[in-house]
Tab-separated table of C-alpha atoms in Angstrom:
chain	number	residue	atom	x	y	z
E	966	UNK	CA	124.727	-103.204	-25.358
E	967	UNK	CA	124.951	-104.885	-22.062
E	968	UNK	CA	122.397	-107.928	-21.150
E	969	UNK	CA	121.931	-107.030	-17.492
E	970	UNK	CA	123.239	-104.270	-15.643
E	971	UNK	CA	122.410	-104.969	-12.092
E	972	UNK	CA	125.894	-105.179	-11.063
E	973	UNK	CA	125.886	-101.171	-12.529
E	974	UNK	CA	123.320	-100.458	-10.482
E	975	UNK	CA	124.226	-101.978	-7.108
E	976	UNK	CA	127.561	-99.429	-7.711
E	977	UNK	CA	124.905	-96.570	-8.746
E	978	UNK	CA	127.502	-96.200	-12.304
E	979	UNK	CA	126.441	-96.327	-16.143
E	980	UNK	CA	127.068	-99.582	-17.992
E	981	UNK	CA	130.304	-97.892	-19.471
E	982	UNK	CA	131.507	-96.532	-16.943
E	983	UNK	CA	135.589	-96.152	-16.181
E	984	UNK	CA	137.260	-98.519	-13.643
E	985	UNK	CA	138.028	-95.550	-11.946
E	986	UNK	CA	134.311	-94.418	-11.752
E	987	UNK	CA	133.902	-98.000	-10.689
E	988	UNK	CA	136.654	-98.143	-7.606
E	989	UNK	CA	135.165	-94.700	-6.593
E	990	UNK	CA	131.650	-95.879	-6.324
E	991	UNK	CA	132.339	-99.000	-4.218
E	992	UNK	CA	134.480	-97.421	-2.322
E	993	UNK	CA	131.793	-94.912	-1.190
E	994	UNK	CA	129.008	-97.494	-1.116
E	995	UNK	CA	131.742	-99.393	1.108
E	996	UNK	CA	132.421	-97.230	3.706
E	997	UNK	CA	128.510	-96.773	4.121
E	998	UNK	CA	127.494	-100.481	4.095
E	999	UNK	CA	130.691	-102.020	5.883
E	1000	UNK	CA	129.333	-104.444	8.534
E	1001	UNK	CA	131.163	-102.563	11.193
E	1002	UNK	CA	129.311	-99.588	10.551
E	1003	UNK	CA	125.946	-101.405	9.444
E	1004	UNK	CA	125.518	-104.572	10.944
E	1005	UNK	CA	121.982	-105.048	9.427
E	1006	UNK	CA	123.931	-104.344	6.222
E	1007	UNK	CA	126.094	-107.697	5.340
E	1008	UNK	CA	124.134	-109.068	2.679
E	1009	UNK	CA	124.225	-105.589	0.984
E	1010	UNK	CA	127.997	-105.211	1.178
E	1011	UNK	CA	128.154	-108.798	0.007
E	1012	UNK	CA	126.610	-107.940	-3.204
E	1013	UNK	CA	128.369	-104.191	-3.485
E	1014	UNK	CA	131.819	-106.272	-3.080
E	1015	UNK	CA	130.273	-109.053	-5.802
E	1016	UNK	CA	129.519	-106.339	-8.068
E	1017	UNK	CA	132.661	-104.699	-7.845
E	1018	UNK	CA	134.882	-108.285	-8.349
E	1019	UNK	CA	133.015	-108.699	-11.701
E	1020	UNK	CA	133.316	-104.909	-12.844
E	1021	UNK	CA	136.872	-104.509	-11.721
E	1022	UNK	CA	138.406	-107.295	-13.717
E	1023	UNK	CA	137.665	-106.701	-17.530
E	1024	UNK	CA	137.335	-110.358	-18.613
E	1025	UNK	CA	135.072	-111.239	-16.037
E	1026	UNK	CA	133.174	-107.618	-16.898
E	1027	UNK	CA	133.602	-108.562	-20.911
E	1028	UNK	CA	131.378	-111.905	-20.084
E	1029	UNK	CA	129.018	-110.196	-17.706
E	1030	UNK	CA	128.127	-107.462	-20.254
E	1031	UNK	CA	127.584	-110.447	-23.066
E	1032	UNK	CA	125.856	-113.013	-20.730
E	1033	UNK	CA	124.572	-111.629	-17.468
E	1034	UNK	CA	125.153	-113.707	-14.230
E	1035	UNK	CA	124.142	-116.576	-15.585
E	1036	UNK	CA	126.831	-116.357	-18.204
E	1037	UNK	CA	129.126	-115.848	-14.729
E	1038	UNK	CA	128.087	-119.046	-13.490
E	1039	UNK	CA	128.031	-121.490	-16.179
E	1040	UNK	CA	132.128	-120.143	-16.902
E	1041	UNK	CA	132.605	-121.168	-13.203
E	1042	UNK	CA	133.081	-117.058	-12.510
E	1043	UNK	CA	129.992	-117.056	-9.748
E	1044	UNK	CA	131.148	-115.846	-6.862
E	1045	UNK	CA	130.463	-119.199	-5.362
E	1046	UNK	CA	131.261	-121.013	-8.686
E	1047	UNK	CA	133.929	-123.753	-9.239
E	1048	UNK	CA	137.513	-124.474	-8.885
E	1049	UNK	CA	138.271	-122.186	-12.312
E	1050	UNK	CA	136.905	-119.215	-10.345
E	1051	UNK	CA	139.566	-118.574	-8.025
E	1052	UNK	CA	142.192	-115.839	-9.511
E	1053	UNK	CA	143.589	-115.560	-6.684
E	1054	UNK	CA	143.949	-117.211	-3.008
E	1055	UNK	CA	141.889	-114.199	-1.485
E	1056	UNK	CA	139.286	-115.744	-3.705
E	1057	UNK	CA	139.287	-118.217	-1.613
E	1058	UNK	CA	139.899	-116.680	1.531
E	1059	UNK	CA	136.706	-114.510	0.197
E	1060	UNK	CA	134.538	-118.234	-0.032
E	1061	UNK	CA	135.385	-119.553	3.247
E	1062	UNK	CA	134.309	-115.862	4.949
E	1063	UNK	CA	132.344	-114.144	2.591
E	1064	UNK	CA	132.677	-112.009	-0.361
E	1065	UNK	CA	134.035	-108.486	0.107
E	1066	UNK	CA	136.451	-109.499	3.165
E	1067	UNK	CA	139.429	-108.565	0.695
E	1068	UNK	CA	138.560	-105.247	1.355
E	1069	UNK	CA	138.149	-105.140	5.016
E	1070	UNK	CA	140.478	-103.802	7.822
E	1071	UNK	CA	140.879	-101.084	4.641
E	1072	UNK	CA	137.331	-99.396	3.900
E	1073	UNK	CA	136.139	-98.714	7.902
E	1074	UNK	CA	139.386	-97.216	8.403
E	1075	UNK	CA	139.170	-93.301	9.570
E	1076	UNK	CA	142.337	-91.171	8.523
E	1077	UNK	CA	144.482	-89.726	11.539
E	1078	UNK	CA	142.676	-86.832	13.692
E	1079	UNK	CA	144.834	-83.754	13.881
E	1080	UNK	CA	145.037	-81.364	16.802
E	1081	UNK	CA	146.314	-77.757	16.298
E	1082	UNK	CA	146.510	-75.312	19.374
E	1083	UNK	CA	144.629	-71.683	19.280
E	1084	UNK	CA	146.196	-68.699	21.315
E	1085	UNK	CA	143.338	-66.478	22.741
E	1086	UNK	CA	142.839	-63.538	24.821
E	1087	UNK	CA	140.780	-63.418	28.229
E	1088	UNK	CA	138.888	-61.196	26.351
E	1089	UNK	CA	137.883	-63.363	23.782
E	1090	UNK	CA	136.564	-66.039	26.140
E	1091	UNK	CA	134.714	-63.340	28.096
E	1092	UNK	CA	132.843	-61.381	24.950
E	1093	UNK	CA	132.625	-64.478	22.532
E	1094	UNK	CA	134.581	-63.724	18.414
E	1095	UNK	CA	135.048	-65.832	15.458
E	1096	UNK	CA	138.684	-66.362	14.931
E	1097	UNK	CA	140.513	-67.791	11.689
E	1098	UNK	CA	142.613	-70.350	11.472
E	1099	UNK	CA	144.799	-71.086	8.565
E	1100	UNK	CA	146.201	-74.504	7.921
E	1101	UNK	CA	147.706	-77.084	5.447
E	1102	UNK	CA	145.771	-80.103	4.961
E	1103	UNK	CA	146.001	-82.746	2.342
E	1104	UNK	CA	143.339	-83.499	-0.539
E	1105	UNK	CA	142.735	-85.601	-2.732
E	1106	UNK	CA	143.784	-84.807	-6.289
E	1107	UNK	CA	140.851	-83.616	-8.456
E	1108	UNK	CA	142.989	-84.604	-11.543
E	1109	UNK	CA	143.259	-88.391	-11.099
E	1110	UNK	CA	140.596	-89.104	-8.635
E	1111	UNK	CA	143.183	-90.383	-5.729
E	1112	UNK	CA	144.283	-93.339	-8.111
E	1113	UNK	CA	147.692	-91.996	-8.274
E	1114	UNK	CA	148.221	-92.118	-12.450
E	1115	UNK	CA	146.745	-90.800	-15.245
E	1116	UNK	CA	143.259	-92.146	-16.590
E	1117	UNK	CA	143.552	-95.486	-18.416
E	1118	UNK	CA	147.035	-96.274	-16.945
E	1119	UNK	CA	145.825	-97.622	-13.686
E	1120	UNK	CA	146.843	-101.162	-13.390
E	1121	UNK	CA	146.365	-104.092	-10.486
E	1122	UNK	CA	148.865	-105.534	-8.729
E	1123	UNK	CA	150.226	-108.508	-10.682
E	1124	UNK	CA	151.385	-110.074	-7.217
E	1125	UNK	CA	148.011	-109.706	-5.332
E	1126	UNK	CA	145.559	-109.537	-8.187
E	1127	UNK	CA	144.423	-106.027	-6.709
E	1128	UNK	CA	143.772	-107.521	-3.347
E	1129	UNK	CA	146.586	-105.552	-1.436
E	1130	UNK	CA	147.176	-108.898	1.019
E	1131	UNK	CA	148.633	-111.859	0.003
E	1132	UNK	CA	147.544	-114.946	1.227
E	1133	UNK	CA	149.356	-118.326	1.795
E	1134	UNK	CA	147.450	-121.241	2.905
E	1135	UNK	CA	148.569	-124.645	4.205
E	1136	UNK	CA	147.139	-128.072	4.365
E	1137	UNK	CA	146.838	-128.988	8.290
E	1138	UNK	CA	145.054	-132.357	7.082
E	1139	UNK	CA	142.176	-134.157	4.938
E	1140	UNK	CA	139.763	-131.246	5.749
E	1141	UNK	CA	141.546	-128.383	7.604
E	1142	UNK	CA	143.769	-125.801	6.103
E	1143	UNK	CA	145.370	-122.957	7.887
E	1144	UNK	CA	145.631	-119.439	5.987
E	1145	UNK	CA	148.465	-116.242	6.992
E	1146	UNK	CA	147.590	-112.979	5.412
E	1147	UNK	CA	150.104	-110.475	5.193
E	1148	UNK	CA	150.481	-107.159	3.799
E	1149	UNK	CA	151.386	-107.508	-0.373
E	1150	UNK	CA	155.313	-106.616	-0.479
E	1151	UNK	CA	155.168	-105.385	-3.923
E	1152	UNK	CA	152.064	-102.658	-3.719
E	1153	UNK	CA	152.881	-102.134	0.340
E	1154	UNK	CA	148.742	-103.222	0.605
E	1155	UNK	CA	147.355	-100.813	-2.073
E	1156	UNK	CA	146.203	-103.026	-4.447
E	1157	UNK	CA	147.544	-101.194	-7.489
E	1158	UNK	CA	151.306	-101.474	-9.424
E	1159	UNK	CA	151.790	-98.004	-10.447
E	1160	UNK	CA	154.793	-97.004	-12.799
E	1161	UNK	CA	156.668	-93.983	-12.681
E	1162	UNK	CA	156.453	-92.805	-16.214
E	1163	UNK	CA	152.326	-93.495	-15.257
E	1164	UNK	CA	151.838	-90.978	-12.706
E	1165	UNK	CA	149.667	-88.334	-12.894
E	1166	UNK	CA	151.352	-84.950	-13.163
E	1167	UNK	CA	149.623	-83.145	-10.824
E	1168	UNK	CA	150.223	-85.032	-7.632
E	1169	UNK	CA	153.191	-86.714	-8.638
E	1170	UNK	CA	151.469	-90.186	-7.677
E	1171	UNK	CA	151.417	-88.988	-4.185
E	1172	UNK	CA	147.384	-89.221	-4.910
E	1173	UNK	CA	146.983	-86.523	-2.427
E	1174	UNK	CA	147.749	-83.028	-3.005
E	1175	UNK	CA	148.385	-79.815	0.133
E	1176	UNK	CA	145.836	-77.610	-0.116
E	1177	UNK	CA	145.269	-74.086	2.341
E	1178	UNK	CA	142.333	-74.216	4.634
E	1179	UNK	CA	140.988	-71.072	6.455
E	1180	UNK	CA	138.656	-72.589	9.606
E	1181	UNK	CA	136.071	-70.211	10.985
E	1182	UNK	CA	136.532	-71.012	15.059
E	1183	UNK	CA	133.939	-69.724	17.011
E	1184	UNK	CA	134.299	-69.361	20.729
E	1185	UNK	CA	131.234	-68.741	22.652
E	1186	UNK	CA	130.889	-66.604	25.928
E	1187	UNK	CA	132.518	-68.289	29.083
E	1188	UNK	CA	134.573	-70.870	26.919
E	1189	UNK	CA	137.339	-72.064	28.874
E	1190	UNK	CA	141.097	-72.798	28.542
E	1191	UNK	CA	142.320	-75.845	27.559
E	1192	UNK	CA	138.449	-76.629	26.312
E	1193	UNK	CA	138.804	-78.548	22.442
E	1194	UNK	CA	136.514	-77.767	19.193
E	1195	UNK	CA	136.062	-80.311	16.846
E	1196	UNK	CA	135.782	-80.306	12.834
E	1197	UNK	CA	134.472	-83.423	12.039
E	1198	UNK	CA	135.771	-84.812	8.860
E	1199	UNK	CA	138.148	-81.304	8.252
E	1200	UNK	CA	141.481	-83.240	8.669
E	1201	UNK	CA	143.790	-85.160	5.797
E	1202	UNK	CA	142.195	-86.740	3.386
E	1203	UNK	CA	143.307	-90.259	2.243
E	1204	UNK	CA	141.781	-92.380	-0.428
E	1205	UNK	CA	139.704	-95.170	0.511
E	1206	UNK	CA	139.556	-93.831	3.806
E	1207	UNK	CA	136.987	-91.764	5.714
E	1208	UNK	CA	139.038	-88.349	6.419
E	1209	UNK	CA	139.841	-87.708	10.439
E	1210	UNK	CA	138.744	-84.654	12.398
E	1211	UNK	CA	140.351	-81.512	13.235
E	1212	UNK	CA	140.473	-80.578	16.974
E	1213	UNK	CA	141.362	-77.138	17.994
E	1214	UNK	CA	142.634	-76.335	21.875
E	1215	UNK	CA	142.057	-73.066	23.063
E	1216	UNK	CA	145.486	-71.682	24.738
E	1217	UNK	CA	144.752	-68.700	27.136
E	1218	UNK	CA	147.017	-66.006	27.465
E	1219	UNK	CA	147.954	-64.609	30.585
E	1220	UNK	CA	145.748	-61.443	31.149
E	1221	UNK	CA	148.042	-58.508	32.712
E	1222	UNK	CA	144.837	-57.359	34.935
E	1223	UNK	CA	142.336	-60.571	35.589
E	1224	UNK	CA	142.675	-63.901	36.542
E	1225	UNK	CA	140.269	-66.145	35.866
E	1226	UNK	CA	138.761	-68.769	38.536
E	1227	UNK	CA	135.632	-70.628	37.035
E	1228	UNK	CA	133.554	-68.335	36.279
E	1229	UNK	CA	134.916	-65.378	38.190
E	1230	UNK	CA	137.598	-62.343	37.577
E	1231	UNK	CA	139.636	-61.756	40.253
E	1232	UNK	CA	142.013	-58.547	39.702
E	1233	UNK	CA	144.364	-57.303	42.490
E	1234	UNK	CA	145.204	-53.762	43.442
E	1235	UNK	CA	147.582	-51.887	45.733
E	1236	UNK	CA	146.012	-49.480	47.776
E	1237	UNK	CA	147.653	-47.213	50.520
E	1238	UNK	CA	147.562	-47.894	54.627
E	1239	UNK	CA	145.383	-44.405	54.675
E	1240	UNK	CA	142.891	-46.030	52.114
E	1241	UNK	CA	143.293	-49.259	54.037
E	1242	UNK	CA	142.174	-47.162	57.476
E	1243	UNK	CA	139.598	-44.441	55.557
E	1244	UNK	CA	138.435	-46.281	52.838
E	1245	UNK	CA	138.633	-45.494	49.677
E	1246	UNK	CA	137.323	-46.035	45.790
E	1247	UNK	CA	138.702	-47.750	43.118
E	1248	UNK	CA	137.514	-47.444	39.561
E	1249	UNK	CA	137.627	-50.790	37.370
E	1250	UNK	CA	137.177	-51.334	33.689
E	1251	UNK	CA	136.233	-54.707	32.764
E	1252	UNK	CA	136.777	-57.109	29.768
E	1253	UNK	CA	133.615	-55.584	27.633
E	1254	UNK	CA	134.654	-52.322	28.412
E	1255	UNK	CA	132.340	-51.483	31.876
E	1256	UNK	CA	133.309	-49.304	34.575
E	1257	UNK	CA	132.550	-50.431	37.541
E	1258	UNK	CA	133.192	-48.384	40.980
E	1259	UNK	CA	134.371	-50.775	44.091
E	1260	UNK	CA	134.287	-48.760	47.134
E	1261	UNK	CA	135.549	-50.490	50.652
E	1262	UNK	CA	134.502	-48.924	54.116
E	1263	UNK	CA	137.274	-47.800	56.732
């Protein structure tokens, strides 16, 4: 029985919930709240991120659940508590800027946007269709979450305490330090030590798995070559990430009658000198199947 459970409900998860349930709620509740996204927002990611510190690491979660936040502060584990608070440098990195900067530069990131050409017909730009498009995109694995290992066996990074940058700070004098973050060597900046006989079966660790994807383009009447459809959010997925968009070009083929110019067909016929001098008519079907009779006068 926990005391309080407002840190569980400022991640919208049950008092025993999993660490991966945990790192799947703030990452959600990051990516909406991130100050670059939501600048009215800050003191709401601030807590979200202070939340997710306490929950994240299970003996400052063990004295949460027993005590509550007070119980945090008098063990000097307040996010703005004393020197035995800091696990890590970020922790202090996180005082001098504000809680929940470990995690930024990560969570407002977008994943790539992917651009895939579509061959179609004159006619199909004239009449309008819904074409199919079949691709390969990457998902995130339904087994383990995105977390790379089986359930239980997810561990932080012993180097960066989960932080996925490691921090080295200098002392420039009596009251000024100077602080170079750089990318954790041993995780490569994911936060998480994952061992081989760990990972999860189904994605091989990868955390992502390929999946088939059949898009439903629909090209209106009068589209143009060259002219780009977008699938917003349709591209790779990437954990922690928001996934990119898909953006299909339309690629014209070369009609053997028409050319196109704006909005006009232009087709070109021989015709003899004697229906140059006489005139004559010619008979022309169109693109939605018409007949239209084009007579010229001698």
């Amino acid at each position: 029985m926990v005391k309080e459970t407002g840190y569980y409900d400022l991640l919208g998860v049950r008092p025993g919930a999993s660490l991966d349930e945990i790192k799947r709620a703030y990452r959600r509740l990051a990516l909406r709240y991130h100050p670059d996204k939501n600048p009215s927002e800050g003191e709401r990611f601030k807590q979200i991120s202070q939340a997710y510190e306490v929950l994240s690491d299970a003996h400052k979660r063990a004295l949460y659940d027993r005590g509550g936040e007070r119980a945090m502060k008098e063990g000097g584990l307040g996010s703005r508590g004393g020197s035995s608070g800091f696990g890590s440098p970020m922790d202090i990195f996180d005082l001098f800027f504000g809680g929940g900067v470990r995690m930024r530069g990560r969570a407002d990131r977008r994943g790539k946007t992917v651009v895939h050409q579509l061959s179609v017909s004159l006619e199909d730009l004239y009449n309008g269709t819904t074409r199919k498009l079949s691709l390969q995109k990457n998902i995130i694995c339904r087994k383990c979450g995105g977390c790379g290992v089986r359930e239980g066996a997810q561990r932080r990074c012993p180097k960066c305490h989960g932080s996925g940058m490691e921090v080295r700070i200098h002392q420039l004098g009596p009251s000024m330090i100077q602080q170079i973050q750089t990318m954790c060597s041993q995780c490569q900046g994911q936060g998480e030590w994952i061992r081989p006989r760990d990972c999860c079966l189904t994605c091989n660790g990868r955390k992502v798995v390929r999946e088939k994807k059949i898009l439903s383009v629909h090209l209106d009447k009068g589209m143009k070559d060259g002219q780009k459809i977008t699938f917003h959010e349709e591209g790779d997925q990437v954990p922690g990430l928001e996934p990119g968009d898909i953006i299909i070009v339309l690629d014209q083929k070369e009609h053997p009658v028409f050319r196109r110019s704006g909005d006009d067909l232009i087709v070109k016929r021989e015709i003899s000198l004697a229906d140059a001098l006489c005139g004559c008519r010619q008979v022309i079907r169109t693109l939605d199947n018409r007949t239209l009779l084009v007579s010229s006068q001698p």
